[in-house]
Amino acid sequence: MMRRGLLFALAGMCCAGLVYGQGSLDVDTISPEQKAKIDAAAQEVLAKTGVPSASVAIVEHGAIVYTQAYGKAKLEPPTDATPAMRYSIGSISKQFTAAAVLLLEQEGKLSIDDPVSKYIPDLTRSNEVTIRMLLSHTSGYQDFWPEDYVMPPMLEATTAQHILDVWGKKPLDFDPGTKWQYSNTNYVIAGRIVEQVSGMPLMEFLQQHVFKPLDMRAVWNSDAQKLGDTDAEGYVRYALGPLRRAPKEGKGWMFAAGELAMPTYDLAQWDISVMNRSLLDAKSYDEMFAPVMLKSGENSHYGLGLFVRDTNGKVAYEHSGEVSGFVSDNVVFPQEKAAIAVLTNQDASPAAAGIAKALTPLVLGVSGAPEAGSASAAEKQAREIFAGLQQGKIDRSLFTENCNAYFNQQALGDFQASLAPLGEPSSFNQTADELRGGMTFHVFAMEFAKSSQKLRVTTYTMPDGKLEQYLVIPAS
């Protein structure tokens, strides 16, 4: 799953030292009224979701106008969050990998329409898959990590080559260019291509060509090493149980797809470069921001490393991110020269997106898109599993080995203790479903007559019908 002085990376780790003072991160040039509204909106979402902390940066008129942090960055010992602290940004990292590829294209060292086989020939149908397809999630390579928790194998170190050998050599989920399906595997492949073509580690390339030019001084490679004592701690929560320290992924799992951590100030520096088109050539930005069209002519609504959305007639470049213990959301409104960056320190939580949605009308009057809503056949099963969890029980035959490992005795105890008092849901409805990682992803919304509590359930269902994920989280 991020301003201070530079300490150049060795062995692939970036900016391990921080030397400029926290004061330079505390930006406040907005009116007291707007500040109070932003603070109240962010704190309300944290209160509803129970997420321990959030760090926020606001860009208006092409400049950072406000940074603020809320809640506790660490619970033991209790430590207030500050704008200087780094949080993992997860998949927002993909924008930086895409930028690295585009920089190499500018230098004439590759083309994003080159086949992957030119650089990595032994992957499935790599002669049919282009780099553009990797960066736009239209390749067909199966996602190696769609789940919203860390499975036991991911607690051990791995390598990019291992990910390529396992997931890059599976049959494709679909013919290249015919569908859009999010896949971290795409970016591991893209990261390896950057390293092959540039002749240097990806983090070193990003340091020289992106972070240093943009004065992003506090970026950290959280794939190489856990965040430090002065940064935020990541947490996990089983249903509505107590917050617990999140496990750290083994080294290598986040490479090129979700490895970066930074303060929101640094992420906002990147956002300003995106809206001003100041780092890359004009052609590169055109390629990054253009929604990729499928072979059917359908719009994927995804460019290279970011979603391209139309929100009430306003163009928005958006991406969220999640790694163990952290969830982020980042949205840029290029025409309005505005941006909202939100970093939080609990995994599988809607707080980051909820804060971004709440702050959007305060920044420029744009409201979020409505949630989808329709019942599905999976709804009955999800509701039955929820009722069992309220009693601390599950039918383990319904779940994969990974999901059964997630439901250890501590987790089952937390589920029962936190969910049983809510009673039977007054409503339990499916709100979304999509394909990812060779599985079907479902989202369900729940309300309870006995209280004002609102919850979400997210599941991943394997082709054989077994559940790879079943999470219960507070709705924002």
Short mmCIF file of C-alpha atoms in Angstrom, two decimals:
data_model
loop_
_atom_site.label_atom_id
_atom_site.label_comp_id
_atom_site.label_asym_id
_atom_site.label_seq_id
_atom_site.Cartn_x
_atom_site.Cartn_y
_atom_site.Cartn_z
CA MET A 1 0.00 0.00 0.00
CA MET A 2 5.01 10.13 1.45
CA ARG A 3 9.57 17.56 2.69
CA ARG A 4 12.53 17.22 3.84
CA GLY A 5 16.11 16.70 2.62
CA LEU A 6 17.22 14.05 0.15
CA LEU A 7 19.26 11.03 1.04
CA PHE A 8 19.83 9.19 -2.20
CA ALA A 9 18.75 5.58 -2.33
CA LEU A 10 21.08 2.66 -2.08
CA ALA A 11 20.01 -0.88 -2.93
CA GLY A 12 16.73 0.45 -4.30
CA MET A 13 15.58 2.36 -1.20
CA CYS A 14 14.67 6.01 -1.67
CA CYS A 15 15.02 8.91 0.73
CA ALA A 16 15.55 7.07 4.00
CA GLY A 17 16.60 10.30 5.73
CA LEU A 18 14.49 13.38 6.33
CA VAL A 19 16.13 16.66 7.15
CA TYR A 20 13.83 19.54 6.68
CA GLY A 21 11.56 20.71 9.38
CA GLN A 22 7.94 19.84 9.76
CA GLY A 23 6.99 23.51 9.57
CA SER A 24 7.55 23.57 5.82
CA LEU A 25 4.83 20.95 5.49
CA ASP A 26 2.25 22.91 7.46
CA VAL A 27 0.58 24.98 4.75
CA ASP A 28 -2.48 27.07 5.62
CA THR A 29 -3.48 29.85 3.25
CA ILE A 30 -7.24 29.26 3.16
CA SER A 31 -9.94 31.15 5.01
CA PRO A 32 -10.79 30.15 8.59
CA GLU A 33 -14.29 29.25 7.41
CA GLN A 34 -13.06 26.87 4.71
CA LYS A 35 -10.50 25.38 7.07
CA ALA A 36 -13.18 24.69 9.67
CA LYS A 37 -15.40 22.99 7.07
CA ILE A 38 -12.55 20.81 5.79
CA ASP A 39 -11.53 19.81 9.31
CA ALA A 40 -15.10 19.00 10.29
CA ALA A 41 -15.70 16.90 7.16
CA ALA A 42 -12.51 14.88 7.61
CA GLN A 43 -13.09 14.31 11.31
CA GLU A 44 -16.69 13.22 10.69
CA VAL A 45 -15.56 10.51 8.26
CA LEU A 46 -12.91 9.28 10.71
CA ALA A 47 -15.52 9.15 13.47
CA LYS A 48 -17.95 7.16 11.31
CA THR A 49 -15.38 4.66 10.07
CA GLY A 50 -13.21 4.32 13.19
CA VAL A 51 -10.05 4.74 11.12
CA PRO A 52 -7.26 5.99 13.41
CA SER A 53 -5.91 8.85 11.30
CA ALA A 54 -5.87 10.72 8.02
CA SER A 55 -3.49 13.16 6.38
CA VAL A 56 -4.87 15.63 3.83
CA ALA A 57 -3.41 18.07 1.30
CA ILE A 58 -5.48 20.54 -0.71
CA VAL A 59 -4.38 22.22 -3.96
CA GLU A 60 -6.22 25.27 -5.28
CA HIS A 61 -5.23 27.52 -8.19
CA GLY A 62 -2.20 25.32 -8.82
CA ALA A 63 -0.68 25.70 -5.33
CA ILE A 64 -0.82 23.79 -2.06
CA VAL A 65 -3.09 25.80 0.21
CA TYR A 66 -3.70 23.49 3.15
CA THR A 67 -2.19 20.43 4.78
CA GLN A 68 -3.60 18.86 7.92
CA ALA A 69 -3.55 15.55 9.75
CA TYR A 70 -6.21 14.14 12.07
CA GLY A 71 -6.35 11.40 14.68
CA LYS A 72 -3.65 9.04 15.86
CA ALA A 73 -0.83 7.95 13.57
CA LYS A 74 0.15 5.39 16.22
CA LEU A 75 -1.91 3.88 19.00
CA GLU A 76 0.98 2.55 21.12
CA PRO A 77 2.35 4.89 22.27
CA PRO A 78 -0.47 7.28 21.36
CA THR A 79 0.97 9.62 18.73
CA ASP A 80 -0.90 12.42 17.00
CA ALA A 81 -0.78 12.41 13.21
CA THR A 82 1.08 15.33 11.62
CA PRO A 83 1.39 16.49 7.99
CA ALA A 84 5.08 15.52 8.01
CA MET A 85 4.37 11.83 8.51
CA ARG A 86 4.59 9.39 5.64
CA TYR A 87 1.82 6.95 4.78
CA SER A 88 1.93 4.25 2.12
CA ILE A 89 0.09 5.42 -1.00
CA GLY A 90 -0.40 1.93 -2.49
CA SER A 91 -1.55 1.85 -6.09
CA ILE A 92 -1.22 5.59 -6.59
CA SER A 93 2.40 4.47 -7.14
CA LYS A 94 1.31 3.19 -10.56
CA GLN A 95 1.24 6.76 -11.91
CA PHE A 96 4.94 7.04 -11.18
CA THR A 97 5.78 3.76 -12.91
CA ALA A 98 3.76 4.93 -15.92
CA ALA A 99 5.68 8.22 -15.90
CA ALA A 100 8.98 6.30 -15.87
CA VAL A 101 7.91 4.38 -18.99
CA LEU A 102 6.87 7.60 -20.73
CA LEU A 103 10.19 9.27 -19.86
CA LEU A 104 12.02 6.38 -21.51
CA GLU A 105 9.78 6.75 -24.56
CA GLN A 106 10.70 10.44 -24.73
CA GLU A 107 14.37 9.41 -24.81
CA GLY A 108 13.66 7.10 -27.75
CA LYS A 109 14.55 3.99 -25.75
CA LEU A 110 11.16 2.31 -26.15
CA SER A 111 7.65 2.83 -27.46
CA ILE A 112 4.57 2.16 -25.38
CA ASP A 113 3.22 0.30 -28.40
CA ASP A 114 6.16 -2.12 -28.35
CA PRO A 115 5.16 -5.73 -27.66
CA VAL A 116 6.14 -6.96 -24.21
CA SER A 117 8.03 -9.80 -25.95
CA LYS A 118 10.67 -7.29 -27.08
CA TYR A 119 11.78 -7.02 -23.44
CA ILE A 120 10.36 -10.08 -21.65
CA PRO A 121 9.72 -12.76 -24.26
CA ASP A 122 8.70 -15.71 -22.09
CA LEU A 123 5.36 -14.38 -20.77
CA THR A 124 2.00 -15.58 -22.00
CA ARG A 125 1.19 -14.14 -25.44
CA SER A 126 3.73 -11.39 -24.84
CA ASN A 127 4.03 -10.84 -28.58
CA GLU A 128 0.36 -9.71 -28.57
CA VAL A 129 0.47 -7.55 -25.43
CA THR A 130 1.87 -4.02 -25.68
CA ILE A 131 3.32 -1.82 -22.95
CA ARG A 132 0.30 0.46 -23.40
CA MET A 133 -1.95 -2.50 -22.53
CA LEU A 134 0.06 -3.11 -19.36
CA LEU A 135 -0.25 0.51 -18.22
CA SER A 136 -3.98 0.65 -19.04
CA HIS A 137 -4.94 -2.75 -17.54
CA THR A 138 -6.14 -4.11 -20.87
CA SER A 139 -3.50 -6.85 -21.27
CA GLY A 140 -5.36 -9.84 -19.81
CA TYR A 141 -2.61 -10.74 -17.29
CA GLN A 142 -4.24 -11.94 -14.07
CA ASP A 143 -3.93 -9.81 -10.94
CA PHE A 144 -1.65 -11.42 -8.35
CA TRP A 145 -3.12 -9.41 -5.42
CA PRO A 146 -6.79 -8.41 -5.71
CA GLU A 147 -7.57 -9.30 -2.08
CA ASP A 148 -7.89 -6.58 0.59
CA TYR A 149 -5.78 -8.47 3.10
CA VAL A 150 -2.36 -10.10 3.21
CA MET A 151 -2.44 -13.83 2.48
CA PRO A 152 0.10 -16.10 4.26
CA PRO A 153 2.41 -16.54 1.22
CA MET A 154 2.74 -12.76 0.96
CA LEU A 155 4.28 -12.50 4.40
CA GLU A 156 7.46 -13.99 2.92
CA ALA A 157 9.81 -12.10 0.60
CA THR A 158 9.46 -12.53 -3.14
CA THR A 159 10.91 -11.14 -6.36
CA ALA A 160 9.44 -9.54 -9.43
CA GLN A 161 10.69 -12.54 -11.39
CA HIS A 162 8.68 -14.90 -9.19
CA ILE A 163 5.51 -12.86 -9.80
CA LEU A 164 6.19 -12.95 -13.54
CA ASP A 165 6.91 -16.68 -13.49
CA VAL A 166 3.64 -17.47 -11.69
CA TRP A 167 1.09 -14.90 -12.87
CA GLY A 168 2.78 -13.70 -16.06
CA LYS A 169 2.77 -17.23 -17.47
CA LYS A 170 -0.84 -18.11 -16.67
CA PRO A 171 -3.42 -18.16 -19.47
CA LEU A 172 -4.73 -14.63 -20.02
CA ASP A 173 -8.07 -13.71 -18.44
CA PHE A 174 -9.15 -12.29 -21.82
CA ASP A 175 -7.75 -11.52 -25.25
CA PRO A 176 -5.38 -8.51 -25.18
CA GLY A 177 -7.16 -5.20 -25.67
CA THR A 178 -10.69 -6.61 -25.48
CA LYS A 179 -11.50 -5.85 -21.82
CA TRP A 180 -10.41 -3.66 -18.92
CA GLN A 181 -9.54 -5.47 -15.70
CA TYR A 182 -7.34 -4.06 -12.95
CA SER A 183 -4.16 -6.08 -12.42
CA ASN A 184 -1.09 -5.38 -10.30
CA THR A 185 0.77 -7.93 -12.42
CA ASN A 186 0.75 -5.46 -15.32
CA TYR A 187 2.80 -2.99 -13.35
CA VAL A 188 5.32 -5.53 -12.12
CA ILE A 189 5.99 -6.32 -15.78
CA ALA A 190 6.18 -2.61 -16.62
CA GLY A 191 8.58 -2.00 -13.74
CA ARG A 192 10.89 -4.73 -14.95
CA ILE A 193 10.86 -3.21 -18.44
CA VAL A 194 11.88 0.16 -16.95
CA GLU A 195 14.80 -1.51 -15.19
CA GLN A 196 15.92 -3.41 -18.28
CA VAL A 197 15.78 -0.39 -20.57
CA SER A 198 17.22 2.18 -18.14
CA GLY A 199 19.87 -0.10 -16.68
CA MET A 200 19.07 0.95 -13.12
CA PRO A 201 16.64 -0.02 -10.30
CA LEU A 202 13.18 1.47 -10.71
CA MET A 203 13.43 3.50 -7.48
CA GLU A 204 16.76 4.97 -8.53
CA PHE A 205 15.31 5.95 -11.90
CA LEU A 206 12.30 7.60 -10.21
CA GLN A 207 14.55 9.40 -7.77
CA GLN A 208 16.67 10.94 -10.52
CA HIS A 209 13.94 11.69 -13.05
CA VAL A 210 10.79 12.35 -11.00
CA PHE A 211 11.25 12.91 -7.26
CA LYS A 212 14.29 15.19 -7.40
CA PRO A 213 12.98 17.44 -10.22
CA LEU A 214 9.64 17.82 -8.41
CA ASP A 215 11.24 18.46 -5.01
CA MET A 216 9.51 15.42 -3.53
CA ARG A 217 11.97 15.06 -0.69
CA ALA A 218 10.44 12.48 1.63
CA VAL A 219 9.50 9.59 -0.65
CA TRP A 220 10.15 6.17 0.85
CA ASN A 221 10.30 2.72 -0.73
CA SER A 222 8.08 0.78 1.65
CA ASP A 223 8.61 -2.38 -0.39
CA ALA A 224 12.27 -2.39 0.63
CA GLN A 225 11.80 -1.40 4.27
CA LYS A 226 8.99 -0.73 6.74
CA LEU A 227 8.13 2.88 7.48
CA GLY A 228 10.14 4.49 10.28
CA ASP A 229 9.35 5.43 13.86
CA THR A 230 8.35 8.97 12.89
CA ASP A 231 5.84 7.77 10.28
CA ALA A 232 2.29 6.47 10.53
CA GLU A 233 1.65 2.90 11.65
CA GLY A 234 -0.70 0.74 9.60
CA TYR A 235 -3.66 -1.03 11.23
CA VAL A 236 -6.15 -3.77 10.43
CA ARG A 237 -9.59 -4.32 11.89
CA TYR A 238 -11.69 -7.46 11.85
CA ALA A 239 -15.29 -6.27 11.30
CA LEU A 240 -15.91 -3.70 14.06
CA GLY A 241 -13.34 -5.19 16.42
CA PRO A 242 -10.35 -3.38 17.93
CA LEU A 243 -7.62 -1.90 15.77
CA ARG A 244 -4.58 -4.16 15.50
CA ARG A 245 -1.20 -3.59 13.91
CA ALA A 246 -1.30 -4.67 10.30
CA PRO A 247 1.14 -7.33 9.12
CA LYS A 248 3.89 -6.13 6.79
CA GLU A 249 4.05 -7.64 3.32
CA GLY A 250 7.21 -9.52 2.50
CA LYS A 251 9.78 -7.58 0.51
CA GLY A 252 9.15 -7.60 -3.23
CA TRP A 253 5.36 -7.88 -3.37
CA MET A 254 4.69 -4.17 -3.94
CA PHE A 255 7.36 -3.56 -6.59
CA ALA A 256 6.27 -1.00 -9.25
CA ALA A 257 2.59 -1.45 -8.35
CA GLY A 258 2.30 -0.03 -4.82
CA GLU A 259 5.73 0.51 -3.26
CA LEU A 260 5.75 4.23 -2.47
CA ALA A 261 5.13 6.08 0.80
CA MET A 262 5.22 9.84 1.33
CA PRO A 263 3.54 12.76 3.14
CA THR A 264 0.52 14.26 1.39
CA TYR A 265 2.61 17.36 0.67
CA ASP A 266 4.85 15.37 -1.66
CA LEU A 267 1.86 13.74 -3.34
CA ALA A 268 0.39 17.20 -3.87
CA GLN A 269 3.66 18.28 -5.51
CA TRP A 270 3.13 15.47 -8.00
CA ASP A 271 -0.50 16.55 -8.50
CA ILE A 272 0.63 20.07 -9.36
CA SER A 273 3.04 18.71 -11.97
CA VAL A 274 0.18 16.65 -13.44
CA MET A 275 -2.20 19.62 -13.77
CA ASN A 276 0.58 21.89 -15.07
CA ARG A 277 2.07 19.20 -17.37
CA SER A 278 5.49 20.30 -16.15
CA LEU A 279 7.54 17.08 -15.94
CA LEU A 280 6.81 15.15 -19.15
CA ASP A 281 6.55 16.21 -22.79
CA ALA A 282 3.16 17.24 -24.13
CA LYS A 283 2.86 14.00 -26.11
CA SER A 284 3.53 11.93 -22.99
CA TYR A 285 0.82 13.70 -21.03
CA ASP A 286 -1.59 13.26 -23.92
CA GLU A 287 -0.91 9.52 -23.78
CA MET A 288 -1.20 9.36 -19.99
CA PHE A 289 -4.52 11.20 -19.84
CA ALA A 290 -6.25 9.69 -22.87
CA PRO A 291 -8.74 6.98 -21.85
CA VAL A 292 -7.71 3.79 -23.60
CA MET A 293 -10.32 2.44 -26.01
CA LEU A 294 -11.00 -1.30 -26.15
CA LYS A 295 -11.01 -3.14 -29.47
CA SER A 296 -14.81 -2.99 -29.38
CA GLY A 297 -14.64 0.81 -29.28
CA GLU A 298 -15.75 0.92 -25.65
CA ASN A 299 -14.12 3.53 -23.43
CA SER A 300 -12.13 2.00 -20.55
CA HIS A 301 -12.16 5.31 -18.61
CA TYR A 302 -8.56 4.55 -17.66
CA GLY A 303 -5.45 6.20 -19.07
CA LEU A 304 -1.93 5.17 -18.13
CA GLY A 305 -1.83 4.73 -14.35
CA LEU A 306 -4.98 6.72 -13.54
CA PHE A 307 -8.73 6.80 -14.00
CA VAL A 308 -10.11 9.54 -16.25
CA ARG A 309 -13.57 10.55 -15.08
CA ASP A 310 -16.15 13.20 -15.89
CA THR A 311 -17.67 14.53 -12.67
CA ASN A 312 -20.50 16.97 -13.28
CA GLY A 313 -18.82 18.12 -16.47
CA LYS A 314 -15.40 18.47 -14.85
CA VAL A 315 -12.50 16.25 -15.89
CA ALA A 316 -10.91 14.38 -12.96
CA TYR A 317 -7.80 12.19 -12.83
CA GLU A 318 -8.23 9.84 -9.89
CA HIS A 319 -6.69 6.80 -8.27
CA SER A 320 -6.92 5.09 -4.92
CA GLY A 321 -4.40 2.80 -3.30
CA GLU A 322 -4.24 0.09 -0.67
CA VAL A 323 -1.50 -1.96 0.91
CA SER A 324 -1.45 -3.66 4.28
CA GLY A 325 -2.52 -1.12 6.90
CA PHE A 326 -3.03 1.84 4.55
CA VAL A 327 -5.63 3.19 2.10
CA SER A 328 -5.24 6.35 0.00
CA ASP A 329 -7.20 8.42 -2.49
CA ASN A 330 -5.95 11.12 -4.85
CA VAL A 331 -7.98 13.21 -7.27
CA VAL A 332 -6.78 15.97 -9.62
CA PHE A 333 -9.07 18.44 -11.39
CA PRO A 334 -6.72 19.74 -14.11
CA GLN A 335 -8.98 22.43 -15.56
CA GLU A 336 -9.68 23.92 -12.14
CA LYS A 337 -6.00 23.51 -11.05
CA ALA A 338 -7.24 21.77 -7.90
CA ALA A 339 -6.44 18.50 -6.16
CA ILE A 340 -7.28 16.53 -3.02
CA ALA A 341 -4.86 13.98 -1.55
CA VAL A 342 -5.95 11.80 1.37
CA LEU A 343 -3.87 9.14 3.16
CA THR A 344 -5.20 6.90 5.95
CA ASN A 345 -3.73 4.17 8.13
CA GLN A 346 -6.22 1.30 8.20
CA ASP A 347 -6.60 -1.20 5.40
CA ALA A 348 -9.88 -2.18 3.67
CA SER A 349 -11.47 1.09 4.78
CA PRO A 350 -13.59 3.60 2.82
CA ALA A 351 -12.31 6.56 4.86
CA ALA A 352 -9.84 7.96 2.30
CA ALA A 353 -12.42 7.95 -0.49
CA GLY A 354 -15.07 9.23 1.92
CA ILE A 355 -12.93 12.19 2.94
CA ALA A 356 -12.05 13.00 -0.69
CA LYS A 357 -15.73 12.89 -1.63
CA ALA A 358 -16.69 15.10 1.32
CA LEU A 359 -13.97 17.65 0.54
CA THR A 360 -14.66 17.88 -3.20
CA PRO A 361 -17.66 20.25 -2.96
CA LEU A 362 -15.74 22.35 -0.44
CA VAL A 363 -12.85 22.74 -2.87
CA LEU A 364 -14.73 23.27 -6.15
CA GLY A 365 -18.36 22.22 -5.88
CA VAL A 366 -18.15 18.77 -7.47
CA SER A 367 -20.21 15.95 -5.99
CA GLY A 368 -19.36 12.28 -6.15
CA ALA A 369 -20.99 9.75 -8.40
CA PRO A 370 -23.90 7.76 -6.96
CA GLU A 371 -23.30 4.17 -5.98
CA ALA A 372 -24.68 1.42 -8.12
CA GLY A 373 -27.45 -0.71 -6.68
CA SER A 374 -28.95 -4.02 -7.67
CA ALA A 375 -29.49 -7.36 -6.01
CA SER A 376 -27.51 -10.46 -7.01
CA ALA A 377 -27.48 -14.19 -6.37
CA ALA A 378 -24.43 -13.72 -4.13
CA GLU A 379 -26.44 -11.54 -1.77
CA LYS A 380 -28.17 -14.43 0.03
CA GLN A 381 -24.89 -16.21 0.67
CA ALA A 382 -23.20 -13.04 1.92
CA ARG A 383 -26.05 -12.35 4.31
CA GLU A 384 -25.98 -15.92 5.67
CA ILE A 385 -22.23 -15.72 6.26
CA PHE A 386 -22.72 -12.43 8.11
CA ALA A 387 -25.30 -14.01 10.40
CA GLY A 388 -22.86 -16.82 11.17
CA LEU A 389 -20.04 -14.38 11.93
CA GLN A 390 -22.29 -12.63 14.43
CA GLN A 391 -22.19 -15.96 16.30
CA GLY A 392 -18.45 -16.44 15.76
CA LYS A 393 -19.08 -19.26 13.27
CA ILE A 394 -18.19 -19.88 9.63
CA ASP A 395 -18.60 -22.80 7.27
CA ARG A 396 -14.97 -23.24 6.23
CA SER A 397 -15.97 -25.27 3.19
CA LEU A 398 -17.17 -22.00 1.61
CA PHE A 399 -13.74 -20.38 1.74
CA THR A 400 -10.34 -20.74 0.12
CA GLU A 401 -7.24 -21.62 2.11
CA ASN A 402 -6.18 -17.95 2.17
CA CYS A 403 -9.55 -16.75 3.44
CA ASN A 404 -9.66 -19.48 6.09
CA ALA A 405 -6.25 -18.26 7.28
CA TYR A 406 -7.66 -14.72 7.52
CA PHE A 407 -10.49 -16.01 9.74
CA ASN A 408 -8.22 -17.11 12.57
CA GLN A 409 -9.56 -17.35 16.13
CA GLN A 410 -8.68 -13.74 16.92
CA ALA A 411 -10.53 -12.55 13.83
CA LEU A 412 -13.61 -14.68 14.57
CA GLY A 413 -13.67 -13.37 18.13
CA ASP A 414 -13.50 -9.77 16.93
CA PHE A 415 -16.23 -10.38 14.35
CA GLN A 416 -18.58 -11.90 16.92
CA ALA A 417 -17.93 -9.35 19.65
CA SER A 418 -18.40 -6.36 17.35
CA LEU A 419 -21.23 -7.58 15.12
CA ALA A 420 -23.51 -9.51 17.48
CA PRO A 421 -24.80 -6.38 19.30
CA LEU A 422 -26.03 -4.91 15.99
CA GLY A 423 -28.75 -7.53 15.59
CA GLU A 424 -30.24 -8.50 12.26
CA PRO A 425 -29.64 -6.07 9.36
CA SER A 426 -32.70 -4.10 8.30
CA SER A 427 -31.27 -3.98 4.77
CA PHE A 428 -28.56 -5.94 2.98
CA ASN A 429 -28.14 -5.03 -0.70
CA GLN A 430 -25.54 -5.58 -3.40
CA THR A 431 -24.21 -2.25 -4.71
CA ALA A 432 -21.46 -3.31 -7.15
CA ASP A 433 -19.80 -6.23 -8.88
CA GLU A 434 -16.88 -6.56 -11.30
CA LEU A 435 -14.24 -9.01 -12.48
CA ARG A 436 -10.68 -8.86 -11.15
CA GLY A 437 -7.83 -11.29 -10.72
CA GLY A 438 -9.81 -14.15 -12.21
CA MET A 439 -12.51 -13.63 -9.56
CA THR A 440 -15.79 -11.77 -9.14
CA PHE A 441 -15.74 -8.84 -6.72
CA HIS A 442 -18.98 -7.89 -4.91
CA VAL A 443 -19.86 -5.00 -2.60
CA PHE A 444 -22.88 -5.11 -0.26
CA ALA A 445 -24.38 -2.27 1.81
CA MET A 446 -25.99 -2.91 5.19
CA GLU A 447 -28.11 -0.92 7.64
CA PHE A 448 -29.46 -1.84 11.08
CA ALA A 449 -32.78 -0.87 12.66
CA LYS A 450 -31.35 -0.96 16.21
CA SER A 451 -28.74 1.71 15.46
CA SER A 452 -27.55 4.16 12.85
CA GLN A 453 -24.63 1.86 12.01
CA LYS A 454 -23.96 1.34 8.30
CA LEU A 455 -21.58 -1.34 7.06
CA ARG A 456 -20.10 -2.64 3.82
CA VAL A 457 -19.20 -6.22 2.95
CA THR A 458 -16.68 -6.89 0.17
CA THR A 459 -16.12 -10.35 -1.29
CA TYR A 460 -14.03 -12.05 -3.95
CA THR A 461 -15.49 -15.25 -5.41
CA MET A 462 -13.30 -17.79 -7.21
CA PRO A 463 -14.51 -19.48 -10.43
CA ASP A 464 -15.26 -22.62 -8.38
CA GLY A 465 -17.57 -20.60 -6.11
CA LYS A 466 -15.30 -20.46 -3.05
CA LEU A 467 -14.75 -17.12 -1.36
CA GLU A 468 -11.22 -15.72 -1.38
CA GLN A 469 -12.33 -12.69 0.64
CA TYR A 470 -15.14 -11.69 2.99
CA LEU A 471 -14.54 -8.38 4.77
CA VAL A 472 -16.88 -6.27 6.89
CA ILE A 473 -16.04 -2.56 7.19
CA PRO A 474 -17.83 0.59 8.38
CA ALA A 475 -19.38 2.65 5.59
CA SER A 476 -18.14 6.23 5.34
#
